[in-house]
Amino acid sequence: MESKELIGEAWFERVLRAYPPQGAKFLGTEPDPFRNPAGHTIRQALRTLLDELYQDMDRDRVTQALDSLMQIRAVQGVAPSLALEFLFQLKEIVRAQAGGADWDLMNGRIDDLALIAFDLYMKYRERTYEARANEARRRVFLLGRRLMADAPPAWPERGGR
Amino acid sequence: MSQPKPEQLVQIQYGPQPRDWMDPAVEFRKGTFCYSALAKNLNYLGLPNARDWQPFDEDWKLPPDWKRIILDGMKERLEKFRSFRLFMDICVRCGACADKCHFFLGSGDPKNMPVLRAELMRSVYRRYFTLAGRLLGRLAGARDLTEDVIKEWFYYFYQCTECRRCSVFCPYGIDTAEITMIGRELLNLIGCNINWVLEPAANCFRTGNHLGVQPHGFKDSVDFAVDELEELTGIRVDASINRKGAEVLFIVPSADYFGTPHYYTFLGYLALLHEIGLDYTFSAFASEGGNFGLFNSHEMIKRLNAKVYAEARRLGVKWILGGECGHMWRVLHQYMDTMNGPADFLEVPVSPVTGTRFEHARSTKMVHICEFTADLIHNGKLRLDPSRNDHWTVTFHDSCNPARAMGLLEEPRYILRSVCNRFHEMPENTIREQTFCCGSGSGLGTDENFEMRMRGGLPRANAVKYVHQRHGVNLLACICAIDKATLPPLLEYWVPGVEVAGVHELVGNALVMRGERPRLTDLRGEPATQAEAVHA
Ligand code: SF4
Ligand code: SF4
């Protein structure tokens, strides 16, 4: 298991390289989850993914981990290729350690993760569009309400959301 | 040629090259900056260099002598504001502030560390205003003022929400928000400003509120709210406008009578002030608590704020009550008295219901509605049924300005604990003085800047997520109009399932009014969850 931990550390370090060095240092070292939400989330998610890669690939757990990563990456101004890069970086690291059948298995599993991650990235991009549209609606809420003053009071639909 | 293997493909080095912070080049990527101010708004406010341009243009069409204007402007402000000179001189770069900015935490961009944000200006200060900088240049941390530096200032000074979280941690009390403010002021001198700040300011100048709602529109909104409140409670309240001789002038942020969820807080105010029989009036000309001048220049703060006192004088009120707003209170506590005060023509506010004299407001003559309501509750003047808020499990977001600029920490909590049964705090290092900004304050809450706002709001949302998962929190209460506009999309993105409300919306729900009919719904019109208790 020691090698798995080494892989984990190497992977985390590679992922942080996507950030400027001064920023990466903080993201990688500050342990308080509230002072360092991004770094903490990334570390937790990578740990879960690695565990699952070496075990059963529990779909719920990997999806949840990828979800938290994509949620952050989807608003960090990077192209999808960059947002998913961390999985391909893992391939490089694992390949240096594993051989033969093991490598084939891992390779396939990482590809599966990439597909899930891509869907999640899109989910969060779409969510930004929805949130923007809803925000615009909320801003002029009362204008709409006043124009519809004669409409029957369908309270729930006239609520804040 | 054979196909490259995947692991070969990823040999590409994506990571940013380590760069010297002194290199000012920035890239204006969509989603991470605000659009420029429209020429018509600059003209309206009499600001220089009105023109068509955008931050992503190569040529910003600066005035030919832009460099002299900026340096003269710096010189003038170094002489005028002692704090500015101090902040330029005394930073020891200890780094205590470095990891305290939500934009740094969400983006990992070192120039969002407060110390570096300030250094962007400090380096220019050194170059032109200190001997060491003039002689030694880069060695002394000094940089030439170039057009790229102007672009970089624009990018990073409009990527600071002036929240002042960093200043809480600085052993020297350096307030990076003040440096940002000066930065924006200087940019203003050469016409580099953003529309989301200048349009509200121009509107406010013209009609008395950010939205440009004219007096009849204001009246329509208030009347509409009065009607709806009657529909909900069976009680018709009297909300007068421009009534001379009222005891109190009530000033609210304009979003309260236009946006949601603000509007429900507005209903809450109306219910409360009716129930206690306060003799108050609104002004259709000072129909805005907020002051977007704060995000623009000291001069603009003063111009917009003056309306509040002018209307108080015209209407002949005794004192002023202010609604749930953020930067309105920063302006009030830190600037109003010096700029437009002292308001000698007003009286020290006294609550007509409890007799409490609000000594702390004896100079400005303006009381925060949370102070006012907390006093009512403390003196047992309100009948409250907190179970009417049982469909909410609530946490409280300290809005930066009321928390850090006026120390309003206990009153809203005291009210919340009185009007709801389920209340849970977020982790300690994310609330009170250490509260995390919504990520969209100081005029940055624009649509085009959405991505940056989501990054900046991550630390706040992350703490909300924690109490959401741990305690089932489904409502984030706050007392700032910008928060009420920007936290809903933030949570929609990061923590779906948590709504946003003002404190006085919950007060309005819990308030048992004399003669009311059983409440079938809350102020949002959503069915009351509990069987209505009998309040005979
Ligand atoms: S905490 Fe204060 S002195 Fe230290 S680096 Fe930040 S601004 Fe400078
Ligand atoms: S005032 Fe707030 S946004 Fe600005 S640098 Fe400080 S922490 Fe960051």
XYZ file of C-alpha atoms and ligand atoms in Angstrom:
713
model
C 0.000 0.000 0.000
C 2.941 2.228 0.413
C 3.262 2.625 -3.298
C -0.362 3.662 -3.497
C 0.345 6.434 -1.069
C 3.335 7.514 -3.074
C 1.192 7.548 -6.162
C -1.367 9.622 -4.291
C 1.207 12.189 -3.250
C 2.727 12.382 -6.705
C -0.685 12.790 -8.222
C -1.742 15.547 -5.852
C 1.465 17.360 -6.542
C 0.954 17.070 -10.301
C -2.590 18.353 -10.052
C -1.485 21.383 -8.092
C 0.981 22.225 -10.808
C -1.970 23.582 -12.746
C -1.934 26.516 -10.311
C 0.745 29.175 -10.064
C 3.470 28.019 -7.655
C 2.743 30.476 -4.830
C -0.926 29.534 -4.913
C -0.229 25.817 -5.191
C 1.897 25.839 -2.070
C -0.998 27.045 0.048
C -3.560 24.784 -1.613
C -1.312 21.806 -0.964
C -0.406 22.451 2.655
C -3.176 24.230 4.581
C -5.165 21.459 6.300
C -8.196 23.458 7.556
C -11.102 22.623 5.215
C -12.712 26.021 5.762
C -9.597 28.076 5.285
C -8.629 26.085 2.242
C -11.777 24.715 0.638
C -10.340 24.132 -2.825
C -7.148 22.407 -1.685
C -9.020 20.300 0.834
C -11.647 19.217 -1.666
C -9.056 18.297 -4.268
C -7.034 16.250 -1.811
C -10.084 14.379 -0.507
C -11.401 13.659 -3.965
C -8.096 12.346 -5.304
C -7.781 10.081 -2.286
C -11.227 8.611 -2.853
C -10.589 8.107 -6.550
C -7.325 6.356 -5.932
C -8.872 4.079 -3.323
C -11.624 3.106 -5.689
C -9.260 2.568 -8.596
C -7.424 0.008 -6.517
C -10.603 -1.531 -5.166
C -14.109 -1.927 -6.530
C -14.697 1.295 -8.460
C -17.875 2.006 -6.507
C -19.745 4.159 -8.945
C -21.409 6.394 -6.377
C -18.203 7.148 -4.582
C -16.203 7.938 -7.694
C -19.006 10.046 -9.086
C -19.208 12.028 -5.892
C -15.477 12.612 -5.836
C -15.362 13.627 -9.478
C -18.370 15.829 -8.926
C -16.644 17.898 -6.278
C -13.584 18.298 -8.483
C -15.521 19.285 -11.578
C -17.621 21.721 -9.584
C -14.460 23.642 -8.786
C -12.761 23.249 -12.135
C -15.807 24.303 -14.135
C -15.506 27.845 -12.800
C -11.748 28.154 -12.799
C -11.502 29.449 -16.315
C -9.993 26.369 -17.891
C -10.888 24.428 -21.006
C -12.479 20.997 -20.505
C -9.250 19.344 -21.641
C -7.415 21.052 -18.836
C -10.112 20.322 -16.306
C -9.791 16.609 -17.086
C -6.049 16.618 -17.402
C -5.546 15.284 -13.902
C -6.808 11.857 -14.924
C -4.290 11.558 -17.718
C -1.565 12.678 -15.401
C -2.483 9.776 -13.192
C -1.960 7.413 -16.082
C 1.606 8.510 -16.433
C 2.261 8.026 -12.756
C 0.575 4.645 -12.521
C 2.251 3.369 -15.660
C 5.637 3.937 -14.152
C 4.635 1.636 -11.289
C 2.347 -1.019 -12.684
C 2.905 -3.408 -15.563
C 1.045 -5.863 -17.789
C -2.461 -6.860 -16.843
C -2.563 -4.451 -13.914
C -1.817 -1.566 -16.175
C -4.518 -2.564 -18.652
C -7.073 -2.718 -15.881
C -6.083 0.653 -14.484
C -5.940 2.227 -17.893
C -9.495 1.130 -18.608
C -10.725 2.330 -15.249
C -9.179 5.740 -15.651
C -10.851 6.030 -19.051
C -14.166 5.307 -17.351
C -13.477 8.064 -14.865
C -12.743 10.467 -17.684
C -16.107 9.824 -19.267
C -17.936 10.434 -16.011
C -15.868 13.528 -15.335
C -16.655 14.986 -18.720
C -20.387 14.675 -18.115
C -19.986 16.310 -14.735
C -17.972 19.159 -16.161
C -20.787 19.815 -18.606
C -23.334 19.571 -15.822
C -21.630 22.377 -13.955
C -21.149 24.542 -17.010
C -24.857 24.229 -17.656
C -25.571 25.039 -14.061
C -23.774 28.355 -14.416
C -26.093 29.246 -17.304
C -29.182 28.343 -15.339
C -28.030 30.227 -12.278
C -27.328 33.285 -14.429
C -30.750 33.193 -16.008
C -32.459 32.797 -12.644
C -30.456 35.642 -11.214
C -31.620 37.950 -13.978
C -35.199 36.958 -13.277
C -34.918 37.626 -9.560
C -33.586 41.121 -10.140
C -36.786 42.410 -11.687
C -39.038 40.128 -9.703
C -41.507 42.759 -8.631
C -41.887 44.171 -12.103
C -43.131 40.804 -13.285
C -45.349 40.410 -10.258
C -46.946 43.783 -10.783
C -47.606 43.128 -14.440
C -49.295 39.883 -13.495
C -51.217 41.418 -10.639
C -54.515 40.280 -12.123
C -53.402 36.719 -12.619
C -54.904 34.266 -10.152
C -52.669 33.949 -7.092
C -50.689 30.836 -7.890
C -48.510 31.438 -4.875
C -45.920 28.712 -5.274
C -45.060 29.781 -8.793
C -44.807 33.358 -7.711
C -42.283 32.440 -5.046
C -38.672 33.378 -4.984
C -37.229 30.595 -7.045
C 2.999 8.394 -38.493
C 1.778 6.233 -35.684
C -0.887 7.447 -33.293
C 0.624 9.015 -30.203
C -0.186 7.087 -27.072
C -2.406 8.867 -24.570
C 0.423 9.160 -22.119
C 2.452 10.902 -24.782
C -0.338 13.308 -25.510
C -0.376 14.450 -21.951
C 3.259 15.390 -21.981
C 2.084 18.844 -22.928
C 2.910 21.234 -20.147
C -0.346 22.932 -19.277
C 0.650 24.406 -15.974
C 1.341 28.103 -15.886
C 4.972 28.991 -16.201
C 6.326 30.442 -12.991
C 6.149 34.147 -13.605
C 7.596 37.127 -11.914
C 4.797 38.990 -10.167
C 6.215 42.192 -11.547
C 5.143 41.184 -15.021
C 1.836 42.996 -15.366
C 0.365 41.208 -18.396
C -3.141 39.916 -17.725
C -5.526 38.030 -19.933
C -9.136 39.198 -19.961
C -10.927 35.886 -20.211
C -14.668 35.885 -20.542
C -16.424 35.326 -17.250
C -13.719 36.876 -15.115
C -14.061 40.633 -15.505
C -16.744 43.300 -15.662
C -17.652 45.291 -18.748
C -16.654 48.912 -19.065
C -19.001 51.722 -18.127
C -21.168 53.136 -20.889
C -20.221 56.594 -22.070
C -23.668 57.937 -21.249
C -23.189 57.102 -17.582
C -19.819 58.813 -17.420
C -21.303 61.847 -19.079
C -24.201 61.886 -16.714
C -21.892 61.910 -13.724
C -19.465 64.331 -15.332
C -16.597 61.840 -15.322
C -13.664 62.113 -17.730
C -12.804 60.203 -20.899
C -16.231 58.869 -21.840
C -15.796 56.580 -24.864
C -16.627 53.171 -26.263
C -14.160 50.549 -25.144
C -13.945 47.143 -23.483
C -11.288 45.604 -21.253
C -10.488 42.944 -23.847
C -9.712 45.598 -26.502
C -6.060 46.062 -27.296
C -6.383 49.839 -27.255
C -8.072 51.253 -24.165
C -8.162 54.749 -25.666
C -6.580 56.325 -22.656
C -6.158 60.098 -22.690
C -2.754 61.147 -24.114
C -1.488 62.368 -20.755
C -2.887 59.428 -18.784
C 0.394 58.800 -17.000
C 0.631 62.301 -15.656
C -3.011 62.177 -14.562
C -2.455 58.980 -12.590
C 0.745 60.165 -10.950
C -0.765 63.536 -10.072
C -3.785 61.726 -8.705
C -1.557 59.527 -6.578
C 0.349 62.499 -5.303
C -2.818 64.309 -4.370
C -4.194 61.309 -2.513
C -0.929 60.601 -0.721
C -1.173 64.099 0.679
C -4.892 63.974 1.381
C -5.214 60.520 2.947
C -2.631 59.800 5.600
C -3.863 56.225 5.695
C -2.977 55.769 2.040
C 0.615 56.877 2.535
C 0.924 54.683 5.612
C -0.450 51.672 3.810
C 2.061 52.273 1.024
C 4.949 52.509 3.466
C 4.475 50.153 6.379
C 3.708 46.712 4.956
C 6.461 44.355 6.068
C 5.274 41.594 3.766
C 4.789 39.215 6.651
C 2.173 37.332 4.644
C -0.429 37.162 7.421
C -3.052 38.439 4.989
C -1.909 36.348 2.052
C -4.286 33.427 2.404
C -7.243 35.361 3.761
C -8.801 36.585 0.542
C -11.678 34.565 -0.861
C -10.569 35.319 -4.409
C -7.179 33.818 -3.701
C -8.734 30.802 -2.007
C -11.069 30.205 -4.912
C -8.639 30.855 -7.736
C -5.155 30.107 -6.431
C -4.012 33.248 -8.279
C -1.205 34.822 -6.207
C -2.113 38.331 -7.308
C -5.302 37.853 -5.363
C -3.295 37.628 -2.181
C -4.047 40.948 -0.516
C -0.366 41.680 -0.028
C 0.304 41.278 -3.739
C -2.843 43.125 -4.729
C -1.542 46.095 -2.768
C 1.927 45.575 -4.133
C 0.600 46.240 -7.626
C 0.144 49.829 -6.557
C 2.938 49.971 -4.030
C 5.501 49.131 -6.693
C 4.415 52.194 -8.660
C 4.439 54.281 -5.507
C 8.018 53.208 -4.852
C 9.124 54.003 -8.354
C 7.804 57.550 -8.413
C 7.525 58.627 -4.790
C 10.483 57.084 -2.944
C 14.163 57.716 -3.360
C 15.145 54.059 -3.177
C 12.662 53.160 -5.862
C 13.763 55.972 -8.135
C 17.400 54.975 -7.815
C 17.238 51.209 -7.596
C 14.152 50.410 -9.648
C 13.246 46.729 -9.671
C 15.796 45.970 -7.000
C 13.748 48.046 -4.606
C 10.515 46.481 -5.776
C 9.659 49.436 -7.990
C 7.913 49.240 -11.355
C 7.376 51.674 -14.176
C 3.837 52.784 -14.760
C 2.857 51.391 -18.154
C -0.416 50.743 -19.931
C -0.093 47.100 -18.966
C 0.076 48.116 -15.332
C -3.161 50.064 -15.794
C -4.801 46.966 -17.256
C -3.508 44.874 -14.420
C -4.840 47.355 -11.860
C -8.210 47.268 -13.537
C -8.230 43.484 -13.508
C -7.238 43.063 -9.869
C -8.841 46.109 -8.281
C -12.085 44.972 -9.798
C -11.350 41.532 -8.411
C -11.400 42.744 -4.834
C -14.792 43.084 -3.214
C -13.475 45.576 -0.644
C -14.637 43.127 2.009
C -11.809 43.919 4.453
C -11.355 40.346 5.620
C -7.626 40.639 5.049
C -7.389 43.705 7.273
C -8.627 41.695 10.257
C -5.449 39.643 10.118
C -2.888 42.353 9.369
C -0.810 43.166 12.450
C -0.425 46.727 11.166
C -4.076 47.225 10.367
C -3.416 47.740 6.688
C -6.738 47.800 4.926
C -6.308 46.516 1.401
C -9.882 47.501 0.642
C -8.846 51.126 1.039
C -6.012 50.569 -1.383
C -8.450 49.064 -3.843
C -10.683 52.076 -3.388
C -7.839 54.446 -4.190
C -6.897 52.226 -7.137
C -10.399 52.490 -8.522
C -10.438 56.213 -7.909
C -7.261 56.626 -9.912
C -8.573 54.461 -12.735
C -11.644 56.646 -12.750
C -9.513 59.670 -13.536
C -8.662 58.193 -16.922
C -12.091 56.725 -17.601
C -11.449 53.086 -16.701
C -14.554 52.128 -14.781
C -17.177 49.399 -14.881
C -20.803 49.771 -15.817
C -22.194 47.820 -12.905
C -20.878 50.527 -10.601
C -21.495 53.618 -12.701
C -24.961 52.830 -13.931
C -26.400 52.474 -10.417
C -24.491 55.583 -9.384
C -25.884 57.555 -12.339
C -29.386 56.256 -11.670
C -29.093 57.127 -8.030
C -27.984 60.607 -8.891
C -30.928 61.046 -11.219
C -33.821 59.318 -9.431
C -32.557 58.626 -5.938
C -32.068 54.869 -6.325
C -29.828 52.453 -8.193
C -32.530 50.983 -10.328
C -33.645 54.302 -11.733
C -37.148 53.812 -10.342
C -38.952 57.143 -10.496
C -41.168 58.419 -7.684
C -44.393 57.067 -9.172
C -42.735 53.696 -9.767
C -41.566 53.677 -6.187
C -45.081 54.390 -5.013
C -46.478 51.619 -7.206
C -44.057 49.154 -5.650
C -44.879 50.163 -2.115
C -48.626 50.093 -2.822
C -48.288 46.679 -4.370
C -46.486 45.396 -1.287
C -49.172 46.862 0.962
C -51.827 45.022 -1.053
C -49.948 41.763 -0.908
C -49.354 42.023 2.787
C -53.070 42.508 3.262
C -53.737 39.423 1.181
C -51.351 37.454 3.379
C -52.274 38.736 6.832
C -55.641 40.394 6.486
C -54.163 43.636 7.733
C -53.875 46.818 5.732
C -50.817 48.779 6.712
C -50.167 52.416 6.043
C -46.832 53.010 4.333
C -46.575 56.696 3.672
C -44.198 58.338 1.221
C -42.782 61.867 1.464
C -44.950 62.651 4.474
C -43.678 65.769 6.178
C -43.556 65.771 9.941
C -43.214 62.002 10.370
C -41.012 61.065 13.297
C -38.753 58.736 11.366
C -37.420 58.559 7.812
C -37.046 54.940 6.751
C -34.400 54.241 4.117
C -34.079 50.832 2.491
C -31.989 49.484 -0.353
C -33.949 49.695 -3.594
C -33.659 45.972 -4.234
C -35.986 45.503 -1.258
C -38.888 46.781 -3.274
C -37.864 45.272 -6.570
C -35.929 42.037 -6.323
C -36.443 38.714 -4.686
C -35.868 37.424 -2.034
C -35.451 41.016 -0.815
C -39.102 41.751 -1.321
C -40.207 39.402 1.461
C -37.983 41.290 3.847
C -39.735 44.452 2.719
C -43.051 42.843 3.618
C -41.520 41.965 6.974
C -40.560 45.598 7.631
C -44.040 46.795 6.734
C -45.666 44.301 9.069
C -43.318 45.098 11.934
C -43.490 48.883 11.708
C -47.267 48.734 11.480
C -47.544 46.453 14.475
C -45.561 48.754 16.737
C -47.251 51.832 15.302
C -44.089 53.655 14.294
C -44.707 57.096 12.812
C -42.465 56.764 9.760
C -42.289 57.705 6.125
C -40.332 56.683 3.063
C -38.791 59.242 0.729
C -39.321 58.839 -2.996
C -36.156 60.837 -3.630
C -33.842 59.164 -1.149
C -35.266 55.789 -2.057
C -31.946 53.990 -1.800
C -29.903 52.890 1.151
C -27.012 51.575 -0.885
C -24.302 53.842 -2.157
C -22.430 52.703 -5.232
C -20.258 55.751 -4.836
C -18.319 53.628 -2.353
C -17.104 51.499 -5.239
C -16.151 54.469 -7.306
C -14.673 57.420 -5.446
C -14.881 59.340 -2.205
C -16.385 62.268 -4.053
C -19.169 60.068 -5.418
C -19.947 58.621 -1.980
C -20.480 62.106 -0.714
C -22.668 63.184 -3.602
C -24.999 60.218 -3.322
C -25.101 60.121 0.455
C -26.043 63.796 0.717
C -29.564 62.967 -0.441
C -30.304 61.066 2.734
C -29.740 64.061 4.966
C -31.302 66.462 2.484
C -34.509 64.464 2.572
C -34.438 64.092 6.340
C -34.209 67.859 6.562
C -36.915 68.502 3.992
C -39.346 66.105 5.617
C -38.569 67.380 9.065
C -38.117 63.983 10.696
C -36.394 63.450 14.037
C -34.140 60.578 13.079
C -33.445 57.981 10.399
C -34.017 54.243 10.406
C -32.096 52.134 7.898
C -33.022 48.771 6.425
C -31.042 45.634 5.699
C -28.211 46.859 3.535
C -24.495 46.266 3.468
C -22.379 49.098 2.204
C -24.980 51.662 3.229
C -23.783 50.951 6.748
C -20.154 51.140 5.850
C -20.760 54.560 4.369
C -22.775 55.556 7.387
C -20.262 54.450 9.982
C -17.085 55.424 8.285
C -17.837 58.344 6.006
C -21.242 59.982 6.339
C -20.534 61.985 9.428
C -17.318 63.466 8.070
C -18.625 64.020 4.575
C -22.115 65.353 5.123
C -22.534 65.540 8.888
C -22.897 66.310 11.624
C -26.663 66.119 11.292
C -27.337 68.685 13.970
C -30.827 69.346 12.731
C -31.882 65.818 13.752
C -32.355 64.382 17.241
C -30.562 61.506 18.900
C -32.699 58.499 17.956
C -35.024 57.269 20.674
C -37.278 54.264 20.183
C -40.801 55.545 20.793
C -41.842 52.035 21.811
C -39.198 51.161 24.380
C -37.730 54.552 25.207
C -34.237 53.284 24.408
C -31.892 56.068 23.400
C -29.491 54.935 20.672
C -26.451 56.757 21.974
C -24.087 55.191 19.473
C -26.028 56.981 16.734
C -25.970 60.356 18.402
C -23.845 61.858 15.677
C -25.196 60.238 12.521
C -28.794 60.004 13.842
C -29.297 56.791 11.966
C -30.198 53.410 13.481
C -29.990 49.973 11.892
C -33.281 48.121 11.808
C -31.647 45.101 13.476
C -30.618 47.277 16.406
C -34.128 48.652 16.528
C -35.856 45.267 16.343
C -33.482 43.569 18.781
C -34.334 46.314 21.258
C -38.054 45.705 20.724
C -37.663 41.997 21.337
C -35.404 42.524 24.312
C -38.056 44.715 25.908
C -40.787 42.196 25.220
C -42.684 44.447 22.839
C -43.327 41.882 20.122
C -45.495 38.794 20.130
C -43.591 36.173 18.228
C -44.380 32.650 17.154
C -41.103 31.124 16.038
C -42.813 27.886 15.030
C -44.052 29.715 11.948
C -40.505 29.445 10.692
C -40.230 25.760 11.435
C -39.965 24.933 7.757
C -36.599 26.661 7.831
C -33.397 25.472 9.421
C -31.427 28.664 9.479
C -27.829 29.804 9.505
C -26.591 33.377 9.420
C -24.151 34.902 6.979
C -22.426 37.962 8.409
C -22.385 40.398 5.549
C -18.941 41.981 5.325
C -19.956 45.566 5.903
C -22.342 45.273 8.846
C -19.980 42.772 10.455
C -16.574 44.306 9.862
C -17.401 47.954 9.300
C -19.946 48.423 12.063
C -19.578 45.405 14.335
C -23.207 44.377 14.035
C -22.695 40.782 15.127
C -25.061 40.019 17.984
C -28.280 41.822 17.083
C -29.189 39.782 14.014
C -28.368 36.560 15.842
C -30.465 37.608 18.805
C -33.381 38.321 16.485
C -32.974 35.046 14.613
C -32.915 33.016 17.801
C -36.122 34.762 18.841
C -38.000 34.232 15.607
C -36.952 30.722 14.618
C -36.506 27.492 16.472
C -33.794 25.982 14.345
C -30.599 27.916 14.076
C -27.053 26.664 13.521
C -23.847 28.633 13.165
C -21.344 27.983 10.432
C -17.751 27.159 11.501
C -16.170 29.820 13.631
C -13.464 30.898 11.221
C -16.050 31.711 8.567
C -18.399 33.978 10.548
C -18.455 37.214 12.537
C -15.330 39.327 11.931
C -13.840 36.469 9.940
C -16.842 36.112 7.711
C -16.271 35.212 4.074
C -17.577 37.570 1.437
C -20.336 36.524 -0.953
C -17.736 37.080 -3.671
C -19.808 39.636 -5.570
C -19.734 42.784 -3.459
C -18.458 46.233 -4.368
C -20.119 46.283 -7.756
C -18.766 42.975 -9.040
C -22.099 41.161 -9.032
C -22.518 41.288 -12.795
C -23.602 38.563 -15.091
C -20.479 38.741 -17.251
C -18.301 38.251 -14.167
C -20.171 35.147 -13.087
C -17.312 32.687 -13.107
C -15.089 34.876 -11.015
C -17.922 35.361 -8.556
C -18.352 31.615 -8.179
C -14.645 31.291 -7.442
C -14.671 34.101 -4.931
C -17.779 32.752 -3.253
C -16.384 29.242 -2.803
C -15.172 29.686 0.797
C -18.584 31.068 1.827
C -20.502 28.373 -0.005
C -18.217 25.695 1.388
C -19.137 26.640 4.956
C -22.822 26.705 4.047
C -22.467 23.255 2.536
C -21.045 22.014 5.803
C -24.054 23.096 7.894
C -26.401 21.989 5.131
C -25.005 18.470 5.278
C -24.518 18.355 9.010
C -27.635 20.085 10.325
C -29.952 20.136 7.346
C -29.720 23.921 7.054
C -31.968 25.056 4.218
C -31.955 28.812 4.699
C -29.136 31.309 4.764
C -30.253 34.511 6.448
C -28.385 37.750 5.861
C -28.815 41.507 6.147
C -27.390 42.898 2.930
C -29.131 43.630 -0.348
C -26.147 42.595 -2.444
C -25.991 39.327 -0.554
C -29.629 38.689 -1.205
C -28.993 39.168 -4.897
C -25.752 37.235 -5.167
C -25.983 34.429 -2.624
C -28.921 32.703 -4.355
C -26.942 32.029 -7.558
C -23.881 31.183 -5.491
C -25.807 28.556 -3.580
C -27.647 27.416 -6.658
C -24.234 26.584 -8.047
C -22.445 25.221 -4.976
C -25.139 24.095 -2.529
C -28.515 23.547 -4.184
C -31.283 23.230 -1.641
C -30.360 26.240 0.464
C -32.401 29.419 0.033
C -31.598 32.967 1.049
C -33.688 35.331 3.156
C -33.447 38.569 5.049
C -33.712 38.565 8.818
C -36.869 40.664 8.713
C -38.597 38.226 6.432
C -38.374 35.740 9.293
C -39.457 38.423 11.729
C -42.479 39.070 9.530
C -43.335 35.382 9.489
C -43.112 35.010 13.251
C -44.763 38.303 14.142
C -48.216 37.838 15.619
C -50.108 40.942 14.545
C -53.126 42.290 16.331
C -56.254 41.454 14.383
C -54.542 39.291 11.822
C -56.304 36.333 10.328
C -54.746 32.890 10.608
C -51.708 32.773 8.384
C -52.186 30.140 5.739
C -48.837 30.875 4.180
C -45.534 32.474 5.040
C -44.566 35.798 3.462
C -43.395 33.953 0.349
C -46.887 32.640 -0.078
C -45.761 29.121 0.601
C -48.223 27.091 2.634
C -47.626 27.230 6.367
C -46.280 23.863 7.432
C -47.588 23.832 10.980
C -51.205 23.977 11.952
C -51.668 27.610 12.850
C -51.633 28.052 16.617
C -54.386 30.140 18.069
C -53.180 33.616 18.944
C -56.148 35.009 20.707
S -0.573 41.312 6.898
Fe -0.241 43.531 6.686
S 1.959 43.796 6.912
Fe 1.623 41.606 6.570
S 1.823 41.372 4.341
Fe -0.348 41.712 4.722
S -0.619 43.933 4.509
Fe 1.587 43.567 4.735
S -10.583 43.406 0.902
Fe -11.429 41.338 0.670
S -11.427 41.015 -1.562
Fe -10.043 42.733 -1.156
S -8.018 41.830 -0.926
Fe -8.891 41.955 1.136
S -9.839 39.939 1.455
Fe -9.502 40.164 -0.755
